[in-house]
Structures are given as C-alpha cells and as structure tokens.
Short mmCIF file of C-alpha atoms in Angstrom, two decimals:
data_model
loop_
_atom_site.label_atom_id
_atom_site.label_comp_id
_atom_site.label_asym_id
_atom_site.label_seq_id
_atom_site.Cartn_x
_atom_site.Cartn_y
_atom_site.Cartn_z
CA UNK T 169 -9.76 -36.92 24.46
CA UNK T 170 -7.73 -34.12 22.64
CA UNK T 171 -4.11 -35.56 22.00
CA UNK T 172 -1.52 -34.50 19.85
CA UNK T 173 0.53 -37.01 17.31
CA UNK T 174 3.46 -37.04 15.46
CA UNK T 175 2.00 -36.83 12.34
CA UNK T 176 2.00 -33.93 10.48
CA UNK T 177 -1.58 -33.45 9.33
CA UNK T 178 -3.13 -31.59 10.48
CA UNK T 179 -0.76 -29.37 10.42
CA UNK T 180 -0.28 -28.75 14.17
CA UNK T 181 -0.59 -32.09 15.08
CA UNK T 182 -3.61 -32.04 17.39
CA UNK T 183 -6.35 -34.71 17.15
CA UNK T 184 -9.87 -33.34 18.57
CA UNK T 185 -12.98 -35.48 19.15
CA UNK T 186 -16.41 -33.76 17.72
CA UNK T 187 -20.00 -33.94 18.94
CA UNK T 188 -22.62 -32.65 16.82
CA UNK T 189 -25.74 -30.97 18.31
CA UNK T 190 -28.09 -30.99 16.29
CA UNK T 191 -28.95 -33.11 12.80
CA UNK T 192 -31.03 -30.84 11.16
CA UNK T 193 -29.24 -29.70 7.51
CA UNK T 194 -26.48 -27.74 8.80
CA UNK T 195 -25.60 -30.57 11.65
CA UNK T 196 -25.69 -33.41 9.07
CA UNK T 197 -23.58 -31.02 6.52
CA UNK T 198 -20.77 -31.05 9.24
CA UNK T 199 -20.46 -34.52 9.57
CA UNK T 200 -20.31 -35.19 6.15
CA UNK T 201 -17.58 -32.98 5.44
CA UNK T 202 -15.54 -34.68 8.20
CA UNK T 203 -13.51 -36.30 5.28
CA UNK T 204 -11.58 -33.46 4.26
CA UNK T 205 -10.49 -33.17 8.03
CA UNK T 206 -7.38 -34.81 9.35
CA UNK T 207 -6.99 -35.17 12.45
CA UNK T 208 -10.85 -34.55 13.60
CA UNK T 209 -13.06 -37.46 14.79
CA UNK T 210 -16.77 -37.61 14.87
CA UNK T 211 -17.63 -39.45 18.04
CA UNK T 212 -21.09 -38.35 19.27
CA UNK T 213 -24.08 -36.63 18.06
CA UNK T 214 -27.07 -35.36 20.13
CA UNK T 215 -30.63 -34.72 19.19
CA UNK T 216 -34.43 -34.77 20.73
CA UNK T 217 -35.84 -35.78 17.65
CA UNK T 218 -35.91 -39.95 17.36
CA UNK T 219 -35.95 -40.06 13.64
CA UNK T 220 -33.19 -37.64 13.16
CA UNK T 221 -31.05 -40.07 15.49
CA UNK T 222 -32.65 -43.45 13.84
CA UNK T 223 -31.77 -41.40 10.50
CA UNK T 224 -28.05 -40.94 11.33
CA UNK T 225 -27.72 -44.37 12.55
CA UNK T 226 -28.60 -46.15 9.39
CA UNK T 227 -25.40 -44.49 8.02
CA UNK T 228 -22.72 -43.62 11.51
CA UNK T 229 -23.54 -47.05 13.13
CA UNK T 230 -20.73 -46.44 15.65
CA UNK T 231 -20.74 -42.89 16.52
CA UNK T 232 -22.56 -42.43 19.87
CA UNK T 233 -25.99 -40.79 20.18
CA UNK T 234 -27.67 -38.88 22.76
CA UNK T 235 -31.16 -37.51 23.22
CA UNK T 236 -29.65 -34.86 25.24
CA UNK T 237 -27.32 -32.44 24.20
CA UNK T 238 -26.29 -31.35 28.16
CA UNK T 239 -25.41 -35.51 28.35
CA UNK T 240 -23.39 -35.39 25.15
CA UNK T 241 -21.20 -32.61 26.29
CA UNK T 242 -20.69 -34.53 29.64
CA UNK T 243 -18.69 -36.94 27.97
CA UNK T 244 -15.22 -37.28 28.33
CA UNK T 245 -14.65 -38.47 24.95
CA UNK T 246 -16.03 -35.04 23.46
CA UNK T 247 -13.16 -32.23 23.23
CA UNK T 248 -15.41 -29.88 20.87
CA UNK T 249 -18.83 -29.48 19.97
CA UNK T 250 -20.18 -27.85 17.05
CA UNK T 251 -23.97 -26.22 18.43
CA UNK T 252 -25.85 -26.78 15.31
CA UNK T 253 -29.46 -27.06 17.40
CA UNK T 254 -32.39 -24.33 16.38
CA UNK T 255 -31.05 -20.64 16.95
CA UNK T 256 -33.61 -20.02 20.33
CA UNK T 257 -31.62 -22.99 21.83
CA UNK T 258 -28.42 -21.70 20.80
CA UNK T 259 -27.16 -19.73 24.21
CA UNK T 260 -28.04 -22.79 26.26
CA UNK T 261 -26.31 -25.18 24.34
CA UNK T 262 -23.13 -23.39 24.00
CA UNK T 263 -23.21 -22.17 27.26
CA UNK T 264 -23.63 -26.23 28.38
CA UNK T 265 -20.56 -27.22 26.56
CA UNK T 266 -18.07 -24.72 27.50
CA UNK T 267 -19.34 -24.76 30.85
CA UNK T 268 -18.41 -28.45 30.58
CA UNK T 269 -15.01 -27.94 29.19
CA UNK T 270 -15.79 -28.54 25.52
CA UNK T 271 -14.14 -25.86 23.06
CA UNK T 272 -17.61 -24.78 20.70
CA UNK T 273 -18.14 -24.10 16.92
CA UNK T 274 -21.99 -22.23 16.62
CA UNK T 275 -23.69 -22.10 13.58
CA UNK T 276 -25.35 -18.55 12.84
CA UNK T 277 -26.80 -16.62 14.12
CA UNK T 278 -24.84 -16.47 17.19
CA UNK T 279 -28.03 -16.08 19.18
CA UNK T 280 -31.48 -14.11 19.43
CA UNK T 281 -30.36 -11.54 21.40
CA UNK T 282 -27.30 -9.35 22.69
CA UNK T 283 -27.64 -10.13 26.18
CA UNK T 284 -27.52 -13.99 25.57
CA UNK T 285 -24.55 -13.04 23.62
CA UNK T 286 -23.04 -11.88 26.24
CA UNK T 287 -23.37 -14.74 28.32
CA UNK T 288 -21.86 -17.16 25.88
CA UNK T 289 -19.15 -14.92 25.43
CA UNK T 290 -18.21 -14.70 29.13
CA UNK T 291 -18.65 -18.40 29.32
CA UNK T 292 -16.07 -18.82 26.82
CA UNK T 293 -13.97 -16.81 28.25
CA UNK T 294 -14.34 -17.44 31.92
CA UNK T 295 -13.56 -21.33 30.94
CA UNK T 296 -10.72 -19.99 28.96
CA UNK T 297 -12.07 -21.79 25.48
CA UNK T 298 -12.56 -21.10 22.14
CA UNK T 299 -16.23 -19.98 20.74
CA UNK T 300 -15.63 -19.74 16.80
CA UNK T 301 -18.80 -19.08 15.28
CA UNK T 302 -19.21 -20.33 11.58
CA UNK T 303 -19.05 -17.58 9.01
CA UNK T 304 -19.01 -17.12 5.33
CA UNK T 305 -16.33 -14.60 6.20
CA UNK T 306 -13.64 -17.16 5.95
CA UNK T 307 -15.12 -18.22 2.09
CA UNK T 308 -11.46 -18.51 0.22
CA UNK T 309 -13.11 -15.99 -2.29
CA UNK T 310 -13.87 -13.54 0.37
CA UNK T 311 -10.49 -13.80 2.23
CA UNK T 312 -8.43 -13.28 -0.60
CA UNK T 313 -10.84 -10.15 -1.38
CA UNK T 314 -9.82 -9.15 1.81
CA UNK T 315 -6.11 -9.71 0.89
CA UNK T 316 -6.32 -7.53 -2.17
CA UNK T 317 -7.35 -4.45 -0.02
CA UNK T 318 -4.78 -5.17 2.63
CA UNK T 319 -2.14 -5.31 -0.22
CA UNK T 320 -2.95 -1.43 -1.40
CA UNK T 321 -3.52 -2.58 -4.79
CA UNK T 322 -6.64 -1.15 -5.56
CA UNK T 323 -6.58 1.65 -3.52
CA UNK T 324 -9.23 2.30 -0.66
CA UNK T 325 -12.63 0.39 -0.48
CA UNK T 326 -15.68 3.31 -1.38
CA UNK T 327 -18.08 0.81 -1.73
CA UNK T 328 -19.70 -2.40 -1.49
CA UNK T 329 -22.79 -3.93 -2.88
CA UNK T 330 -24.32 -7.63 -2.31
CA UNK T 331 -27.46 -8.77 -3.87
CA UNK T 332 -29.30 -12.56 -3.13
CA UNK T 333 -31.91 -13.70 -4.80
CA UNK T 334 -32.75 -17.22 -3.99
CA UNK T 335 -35.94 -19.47 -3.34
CA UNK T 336 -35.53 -19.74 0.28
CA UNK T 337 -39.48 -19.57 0.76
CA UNK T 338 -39.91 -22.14 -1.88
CA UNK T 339 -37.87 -24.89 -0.27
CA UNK T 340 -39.52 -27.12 2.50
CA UNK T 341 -39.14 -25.49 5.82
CA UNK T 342 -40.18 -26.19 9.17
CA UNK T 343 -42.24 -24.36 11.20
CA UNK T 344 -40.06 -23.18 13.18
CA UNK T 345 -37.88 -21.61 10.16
CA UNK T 346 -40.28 -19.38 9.58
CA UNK T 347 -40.89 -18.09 12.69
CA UNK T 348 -39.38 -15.03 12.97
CA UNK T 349 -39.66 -15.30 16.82
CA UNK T 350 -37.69 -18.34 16.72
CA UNK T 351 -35.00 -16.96 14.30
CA UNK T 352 -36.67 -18.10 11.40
CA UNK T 353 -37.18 -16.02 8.25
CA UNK T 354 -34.11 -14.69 5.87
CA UNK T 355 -33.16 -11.98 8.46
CA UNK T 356 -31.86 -14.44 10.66
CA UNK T 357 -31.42 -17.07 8.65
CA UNK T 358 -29.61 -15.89 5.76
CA UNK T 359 -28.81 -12.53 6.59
CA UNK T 360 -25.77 -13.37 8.61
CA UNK T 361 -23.81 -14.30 5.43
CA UNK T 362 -24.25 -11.06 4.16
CA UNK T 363 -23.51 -9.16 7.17
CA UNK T 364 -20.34 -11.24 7.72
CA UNK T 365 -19.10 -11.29 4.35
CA UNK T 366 -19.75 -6.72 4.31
CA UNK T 367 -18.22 -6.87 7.53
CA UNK T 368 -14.94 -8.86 6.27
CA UNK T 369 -14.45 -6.60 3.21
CA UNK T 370 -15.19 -3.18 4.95
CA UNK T 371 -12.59 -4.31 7.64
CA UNK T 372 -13.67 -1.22 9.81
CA UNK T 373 -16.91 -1.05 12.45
CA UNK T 374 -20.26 -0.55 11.04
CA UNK T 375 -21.34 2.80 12.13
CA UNK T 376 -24.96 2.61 11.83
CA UNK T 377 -28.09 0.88 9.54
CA UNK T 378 -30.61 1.88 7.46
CA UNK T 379 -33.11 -0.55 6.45
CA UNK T 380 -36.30 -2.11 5.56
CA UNK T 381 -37.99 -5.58 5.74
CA UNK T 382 -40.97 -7.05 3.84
CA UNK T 383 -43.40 -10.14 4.68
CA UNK T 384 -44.86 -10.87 1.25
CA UNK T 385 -44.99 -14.47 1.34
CA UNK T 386 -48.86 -15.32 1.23
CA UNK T 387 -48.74 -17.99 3.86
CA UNK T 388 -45.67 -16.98 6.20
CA UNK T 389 -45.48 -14.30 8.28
CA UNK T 390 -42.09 -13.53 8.55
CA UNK T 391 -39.84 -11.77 6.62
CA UNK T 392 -38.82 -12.61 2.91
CA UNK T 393 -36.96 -9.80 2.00
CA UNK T 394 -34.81 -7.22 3.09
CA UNK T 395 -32.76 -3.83 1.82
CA UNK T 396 -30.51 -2.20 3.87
CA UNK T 397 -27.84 0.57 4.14
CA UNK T 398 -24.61 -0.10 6.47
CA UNK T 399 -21.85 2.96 6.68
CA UNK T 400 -18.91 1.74 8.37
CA UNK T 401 -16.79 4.39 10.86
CA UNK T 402 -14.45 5.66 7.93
CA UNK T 403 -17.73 6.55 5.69
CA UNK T 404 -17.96 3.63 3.17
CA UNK T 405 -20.96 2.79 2.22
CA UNK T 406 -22.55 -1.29 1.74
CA UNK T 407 -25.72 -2.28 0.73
CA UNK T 408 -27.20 -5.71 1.04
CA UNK T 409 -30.28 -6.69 -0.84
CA UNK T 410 -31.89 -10.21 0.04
CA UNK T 411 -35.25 -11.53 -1.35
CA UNK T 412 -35.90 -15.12 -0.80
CA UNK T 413 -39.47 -15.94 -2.84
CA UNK T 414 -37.27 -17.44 -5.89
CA UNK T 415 -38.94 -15.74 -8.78
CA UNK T 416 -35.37 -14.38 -10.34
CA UNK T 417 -31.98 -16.18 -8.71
CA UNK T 418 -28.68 -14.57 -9.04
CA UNK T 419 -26.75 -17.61 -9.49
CA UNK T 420 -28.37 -16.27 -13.28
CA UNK T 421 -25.54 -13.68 -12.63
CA UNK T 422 -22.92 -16.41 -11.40
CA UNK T 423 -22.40 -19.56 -13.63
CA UNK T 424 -25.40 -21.15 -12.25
CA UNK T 425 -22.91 -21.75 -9.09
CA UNK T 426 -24.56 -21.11 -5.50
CA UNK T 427 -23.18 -20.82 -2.05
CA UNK T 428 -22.13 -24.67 -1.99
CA UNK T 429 -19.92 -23.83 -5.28
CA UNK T 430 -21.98 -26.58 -7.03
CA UNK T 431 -23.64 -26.21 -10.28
CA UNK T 432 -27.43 -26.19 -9.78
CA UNK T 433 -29.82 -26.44 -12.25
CA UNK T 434 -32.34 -23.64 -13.15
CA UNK T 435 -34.95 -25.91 -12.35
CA UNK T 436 -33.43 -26.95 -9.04
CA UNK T 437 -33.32 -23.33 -8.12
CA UNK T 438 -36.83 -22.61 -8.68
CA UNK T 439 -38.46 -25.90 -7.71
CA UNK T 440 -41.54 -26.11 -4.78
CA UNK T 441 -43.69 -23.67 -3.64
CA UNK T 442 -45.17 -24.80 -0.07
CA UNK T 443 -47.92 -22.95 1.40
CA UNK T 444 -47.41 -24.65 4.66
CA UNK T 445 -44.60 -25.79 7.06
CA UNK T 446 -43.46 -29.04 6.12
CA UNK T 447 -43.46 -32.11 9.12
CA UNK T 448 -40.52 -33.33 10.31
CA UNK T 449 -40.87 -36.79 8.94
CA UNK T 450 -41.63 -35.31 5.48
CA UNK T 451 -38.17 -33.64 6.00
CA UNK T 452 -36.14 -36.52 6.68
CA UNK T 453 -37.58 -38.44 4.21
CA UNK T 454 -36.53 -35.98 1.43
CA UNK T 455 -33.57 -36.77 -0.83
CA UNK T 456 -29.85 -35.07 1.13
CA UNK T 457 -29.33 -31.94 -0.81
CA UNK T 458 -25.68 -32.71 -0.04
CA UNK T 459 -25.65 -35.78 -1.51
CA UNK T 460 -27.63 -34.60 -4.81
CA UNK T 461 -24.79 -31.70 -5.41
CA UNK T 462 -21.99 -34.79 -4.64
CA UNK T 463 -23.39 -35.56 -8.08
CA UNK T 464 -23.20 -32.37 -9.84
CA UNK T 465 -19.46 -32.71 -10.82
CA UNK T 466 -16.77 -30.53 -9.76
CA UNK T 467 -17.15 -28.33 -6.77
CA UNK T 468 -16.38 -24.70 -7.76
CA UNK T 469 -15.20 -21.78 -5.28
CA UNK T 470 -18.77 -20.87 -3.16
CA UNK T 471 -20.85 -17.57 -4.88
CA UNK T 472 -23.26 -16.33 -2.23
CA UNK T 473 -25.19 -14.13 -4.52
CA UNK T 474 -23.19 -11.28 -6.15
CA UNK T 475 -21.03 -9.32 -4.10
CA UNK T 476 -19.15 -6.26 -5.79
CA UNK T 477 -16.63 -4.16 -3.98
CA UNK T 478 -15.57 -1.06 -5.88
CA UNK T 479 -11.70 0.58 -4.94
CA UNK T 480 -9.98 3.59 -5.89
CA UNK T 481 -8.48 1.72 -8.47
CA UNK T 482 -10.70 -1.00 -9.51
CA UNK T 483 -13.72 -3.04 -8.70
CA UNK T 484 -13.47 -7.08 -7.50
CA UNK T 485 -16.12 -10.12 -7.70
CA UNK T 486 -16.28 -13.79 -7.36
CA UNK T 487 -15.41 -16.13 -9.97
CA UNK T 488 -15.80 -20.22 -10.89
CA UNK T 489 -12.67 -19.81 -9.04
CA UNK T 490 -11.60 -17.35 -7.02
CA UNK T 491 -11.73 -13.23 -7.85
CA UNK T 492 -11.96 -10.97 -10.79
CA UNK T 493 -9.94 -7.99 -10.51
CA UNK T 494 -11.39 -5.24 -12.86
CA UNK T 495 -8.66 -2.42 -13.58
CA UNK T 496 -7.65 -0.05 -16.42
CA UNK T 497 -5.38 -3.06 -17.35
CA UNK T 498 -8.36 -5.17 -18.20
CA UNK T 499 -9.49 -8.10 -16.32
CA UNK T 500 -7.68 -10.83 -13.93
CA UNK T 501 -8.57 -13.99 -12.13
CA UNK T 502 -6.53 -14.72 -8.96
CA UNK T 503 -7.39 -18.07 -8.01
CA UNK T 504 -8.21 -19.14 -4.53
CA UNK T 505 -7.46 -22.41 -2.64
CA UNK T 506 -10.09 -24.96 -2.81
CA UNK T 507 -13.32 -24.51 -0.49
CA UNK T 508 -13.79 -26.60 2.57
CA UNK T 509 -17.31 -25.60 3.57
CA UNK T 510 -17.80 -26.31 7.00
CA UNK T 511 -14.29 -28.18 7.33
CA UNK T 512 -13.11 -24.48 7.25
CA UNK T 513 -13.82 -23.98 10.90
CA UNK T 514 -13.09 -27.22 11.85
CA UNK T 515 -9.53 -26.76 10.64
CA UNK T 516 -9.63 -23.00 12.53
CA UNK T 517 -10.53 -24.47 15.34
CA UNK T 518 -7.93 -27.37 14.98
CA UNK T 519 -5.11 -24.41 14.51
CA UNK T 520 -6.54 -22.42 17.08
CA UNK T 521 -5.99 -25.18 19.72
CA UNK T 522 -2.43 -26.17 18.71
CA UNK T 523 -1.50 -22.46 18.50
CA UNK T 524 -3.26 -21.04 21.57
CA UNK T 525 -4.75 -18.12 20.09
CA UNK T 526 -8.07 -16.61 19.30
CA UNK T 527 -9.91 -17.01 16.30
CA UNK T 528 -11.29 -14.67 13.65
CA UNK T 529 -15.00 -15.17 13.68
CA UNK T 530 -15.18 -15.31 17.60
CA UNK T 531 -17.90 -14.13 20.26
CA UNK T 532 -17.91 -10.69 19.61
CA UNK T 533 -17.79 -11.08 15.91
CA UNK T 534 -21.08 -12.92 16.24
CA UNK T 535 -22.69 -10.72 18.33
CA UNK T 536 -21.47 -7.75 16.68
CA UNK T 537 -22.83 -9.31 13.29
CA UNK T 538 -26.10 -9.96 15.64
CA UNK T 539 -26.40 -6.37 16.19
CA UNK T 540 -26.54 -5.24 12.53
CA UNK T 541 -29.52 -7.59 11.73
CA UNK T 542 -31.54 -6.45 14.99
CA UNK T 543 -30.30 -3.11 13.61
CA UNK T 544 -32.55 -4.06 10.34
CA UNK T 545 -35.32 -5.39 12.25
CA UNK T 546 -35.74 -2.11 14.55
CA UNK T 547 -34.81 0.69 11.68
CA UNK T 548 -37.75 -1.15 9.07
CA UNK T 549 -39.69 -0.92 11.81
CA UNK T 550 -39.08 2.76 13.35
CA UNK T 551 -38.13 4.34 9.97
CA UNK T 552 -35.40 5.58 11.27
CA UNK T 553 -31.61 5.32 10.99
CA UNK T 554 -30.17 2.81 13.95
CA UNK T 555 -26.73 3.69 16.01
CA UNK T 556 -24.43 0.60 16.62
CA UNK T 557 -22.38 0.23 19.82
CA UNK T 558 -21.15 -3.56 20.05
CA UNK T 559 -18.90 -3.31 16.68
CA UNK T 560 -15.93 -4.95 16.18
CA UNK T 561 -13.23 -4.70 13.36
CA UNK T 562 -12.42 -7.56 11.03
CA UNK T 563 -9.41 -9.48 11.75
CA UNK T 564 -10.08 -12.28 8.37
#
C-alpha cells in the first residue's frame, strides 16, 4: 500500500505500488524502466493474453499476474495502475481502477472518443485521484523549449513546424494496430506525440484544424499519413506532417537518433515490409526492441522527428542533447537533464501524490489532444476547416 519513508528519494518520500495493464510494447517498456524509479514497486501485472503473462514470468517470477485487469485493480497491494491495454479498452480500464481507488497513468490516446473522455475524467475526479496521461510533452527537450519562450528570450512563438517520417507500416503490427476503428493507424497511434508536443510549445488553445489523411499502404486500410494545419487562439500557426511507410526517415535529419534517443541504424529504420498483420505468438517471439537499443551505447536526449519553432528573435530544435538556439549571435546548445522515458510520469505521478496537486498532462489535456486528431479525421474527410471547443492551455 502507498507509504511514505524517511528516505529522501524519491524526493517526496512516497513509495507507490504499480500494476501494469497490459504487456503489449508500451506495458513491457514501463516495467523495464522501473530501475530508474526510486521509490516505485512493480507488484502486479494484468493481461488476457496467456503468452504475454507466461512471457513476463520467465523474467518477473514474483510479481503477481492476473488475467483480469478489473481483479488486478481490486487488490489492495496496487496504489497505481498504469492502463497500457489496446486504446478501445482504454475508458473501461481506467474507469475500473479509479473507481477502485487506484491513482491511473494512460498511455495515448486517452480514448476513442470525447464522451468516454468525459467519463474517465469525472471518474477521476469524483474519486478525487490523479489521471496523468503519458505524453511526449514532458520530453526534457520539449520542456526546456517551453522554458525558452516563457523566459522572453526569443521573443513571441509565430510558428511551428514538425515533420515524422518513420516506417511505422513496415514494422510487425497486429491487427488490431491497424484498425483504424480500434485506434490503430498513425492518427491515433502516433499522432498524439505530435499534437502534444505543438500543444506544449504553442502554450495557448488550438483554435481550429485543417487537414488531410491518406491510406496508401497496399494491404492496410487505415491511415499512413497525415498533413495538417493547427492555428492556436492568438493566431500562430503549426503544422504537423506524419507519413509512416518508411521510404525516407527523418532521424536522416537527426543524428540517426529516434524518439527512444538511441542510435538506430539505417538499416534498422527501414527493415520489414509485412503485407499482413502479424500473430500474436509471432510477436512475442520477436527479439525486445528495448533490449536491442540497451545495446546501442549511450542513450541520447529523445528526437521525435524534427520539430522547429521559429520566434521573433530566433528559431529552436532538438539536439544529441538538449536544444539549439539559432540567433543573430550564432548558434547555442542548452543542455537538458537526462531522459527518463516512461519513468517521467512515474516520477510525476510520484510528486503529484506527495504534493497533492494536479498534474500537467491530465484528463482534459488528453481529451483536448483527442479532439485535434478527430479534428484531422473529420476535416480530411469534409474538406473543410474544423472548430475546436474542448481546448485547454499548456501548463508543461
């Protein structure tokens, strides 16, 4: 159960005891970046699947599994639960644990639709817990971005552009990842980091979306690309470009460094081209990506795509590690403090509890990120500029 210690890591002193729902890649990523993570214990993990849970057990003898996520958040050993299930089972997951008095990290997107939003939301909030939902809008690089505009250095923000190019399509997916219905294709799947990370730098509400979609893939129907137009409230303009069939990747542009701030190969990059949805047992029988980049050598600062956000006074990007500031002065790197990956939230959750106060990426950020990408959806479809009404400002 949640206690608090005299030690003094983490810093606030409070101990929580995680439950994983979920081992698909982003489940089995969370537990394996439970090292970096004082003062958080893994002590239960829930899925349907039998050879995800024989999979886990080979290596986390003694952590507890369940083939029921509503049974693992009835346990009063669980304080938090990180919902890392498929997106259409989202709501009822998160929903079950807060309604069961479990605080709740949720992997993106928040959910499939506003109104289910909603619900989790008011759960959270009726039950007086926390729902952080995990966003690249806490990246170090992004934050201190963020920092630089608060500071006044640079002048206002009149622009921001972020491009991804990445072999999404040519990795192994399961069926249900490319079902759009389901929350599958790069919309909903990777489109979230780019919404959040927009949505962090512009600091101000999106005002509306202009966009289209494209399903080029010869195999998948769903979508595989994606341009589209936000204008926040103050009139700065973003654009996000995503295409996800892995002909040209951008970590060309960025040191060879991807979103996990690992070096990956060109090769790596471009490797696969499935025509069909891959089994589950073909799946776990693949080698851990996680693992493979544990062997890449030293972990840089994370570079999803190329994000460039132009000021009055100068323009900023990522870097190996941290930001380049472009000026008249030339060019500076301000470093950034090393990246935690999904240990970030863990240790905003951890401070959240201690400290009794919200966090960043919360409900409403979710579903107000949810809104721009069914924003996309509806304005490739209508050809037609979309109206938001759920925004929120950033607080990162």
């Amino acid at each position: 159960m949640l206690e608090t210690n005299s030690r003094t890591e983490p810093r606030q002193g409070v101990r929580l005891s995680l439950g994983v729902a979920g081992l698909g890649n982003a489940g089995n990523a969370v537990w394996r970046d439970l090292d970096k993570v004082l003062g958080v214990e893994l002590v239960a993990v829930a899925d349907v699947r039998a050879l995800a849970l024989e999979t886990f057990q080979k290596q986390n003898g003694m952590v507890r599994t369940y083939d029921s996520v509503t049974s693992m958040c009835g346990s009063e050993k669980v304080d938090a639960v990180w919902v890392a299930t498929p997106t259409e089972f989202h709501a009822e997951h998160v929903i079950s644990a807060l309604e069961r008095g479990k605080h709740v990290i949720c992997e993106k997107p928040m959910a499939l639709s506003l109104d289910d939003c909603d619900r989790m939301i008011e759960a959270a909030e009726k039950n007086k817990l926390i729902l952080l939902i995990h966003s690249k809008a806490v990246d170090p690089p992004i934050v201190k971005m963020r920092e630089v505009i608060a500071s006044g250095e640079l002048g206002r923000v009149i622009q921001i552009n972020t491009w991804s190019y990445k072999g999404w399509l040519r990795s192994a997916r399961l069926a249900s990842e490319v079902d759009s219905a389901k929350g599958g294709g790069v919309l909903f799947r990777q489109g979230p980091h780019q919404v959040d990370i927009v949505r962090a730098l512009g600091g101000r509400r999106v005002r509306s979306v202009r966009a289209t979609t494209g399903k080029w893939h010869p195999r998948f129907d769903t979508e595989g690309n994606f341009t589209a137009f936000l204008e926040f409230e103050n009139g700065t303009p973003a654009t996000l470009v995503f295409n996800g069939y892995g002909f040209f990747d951008t970590s060309d542009l960025t040191w060879g460094i991807g979103e996990g701030g690992y070096q990956a190969s060109r090769q790596e990059n471009r490797q696969g081209d499935p025509q069909t949805p891959v089994e589950e047992s073909l799946r776990y029988s693949m080698p851990l990506r996680a693992e493979a980049r544990r062997r890449m050598g030293e972990r840089k600062q994370p570079i999803y795509g190329l994000t460039l956000v132009s000021c009055e006074k100068g323009d900023m990007r990522q870097s190996p590690d941290g930001v380049y500031l472009y000026t008249r002065d030339g060019c500076r790197e301000i470093p950034c403090p090393a990246f935690l990956d999904r240990a970030e939230a863990l240790l905003k959750l951890v401070e959240a509890v201690a400290e009794r106060r919200p966090v960043a990426t919360d409900g409403r950020w979710g579903k107000a990120t949810l809104e721009v990408l069914l924003a996309i959806l509806q304005s490739s479809r209508e050809g037609r500029e979309i109206t938001l009404a759920h925004q929120v400002r950033s607080v990162v």
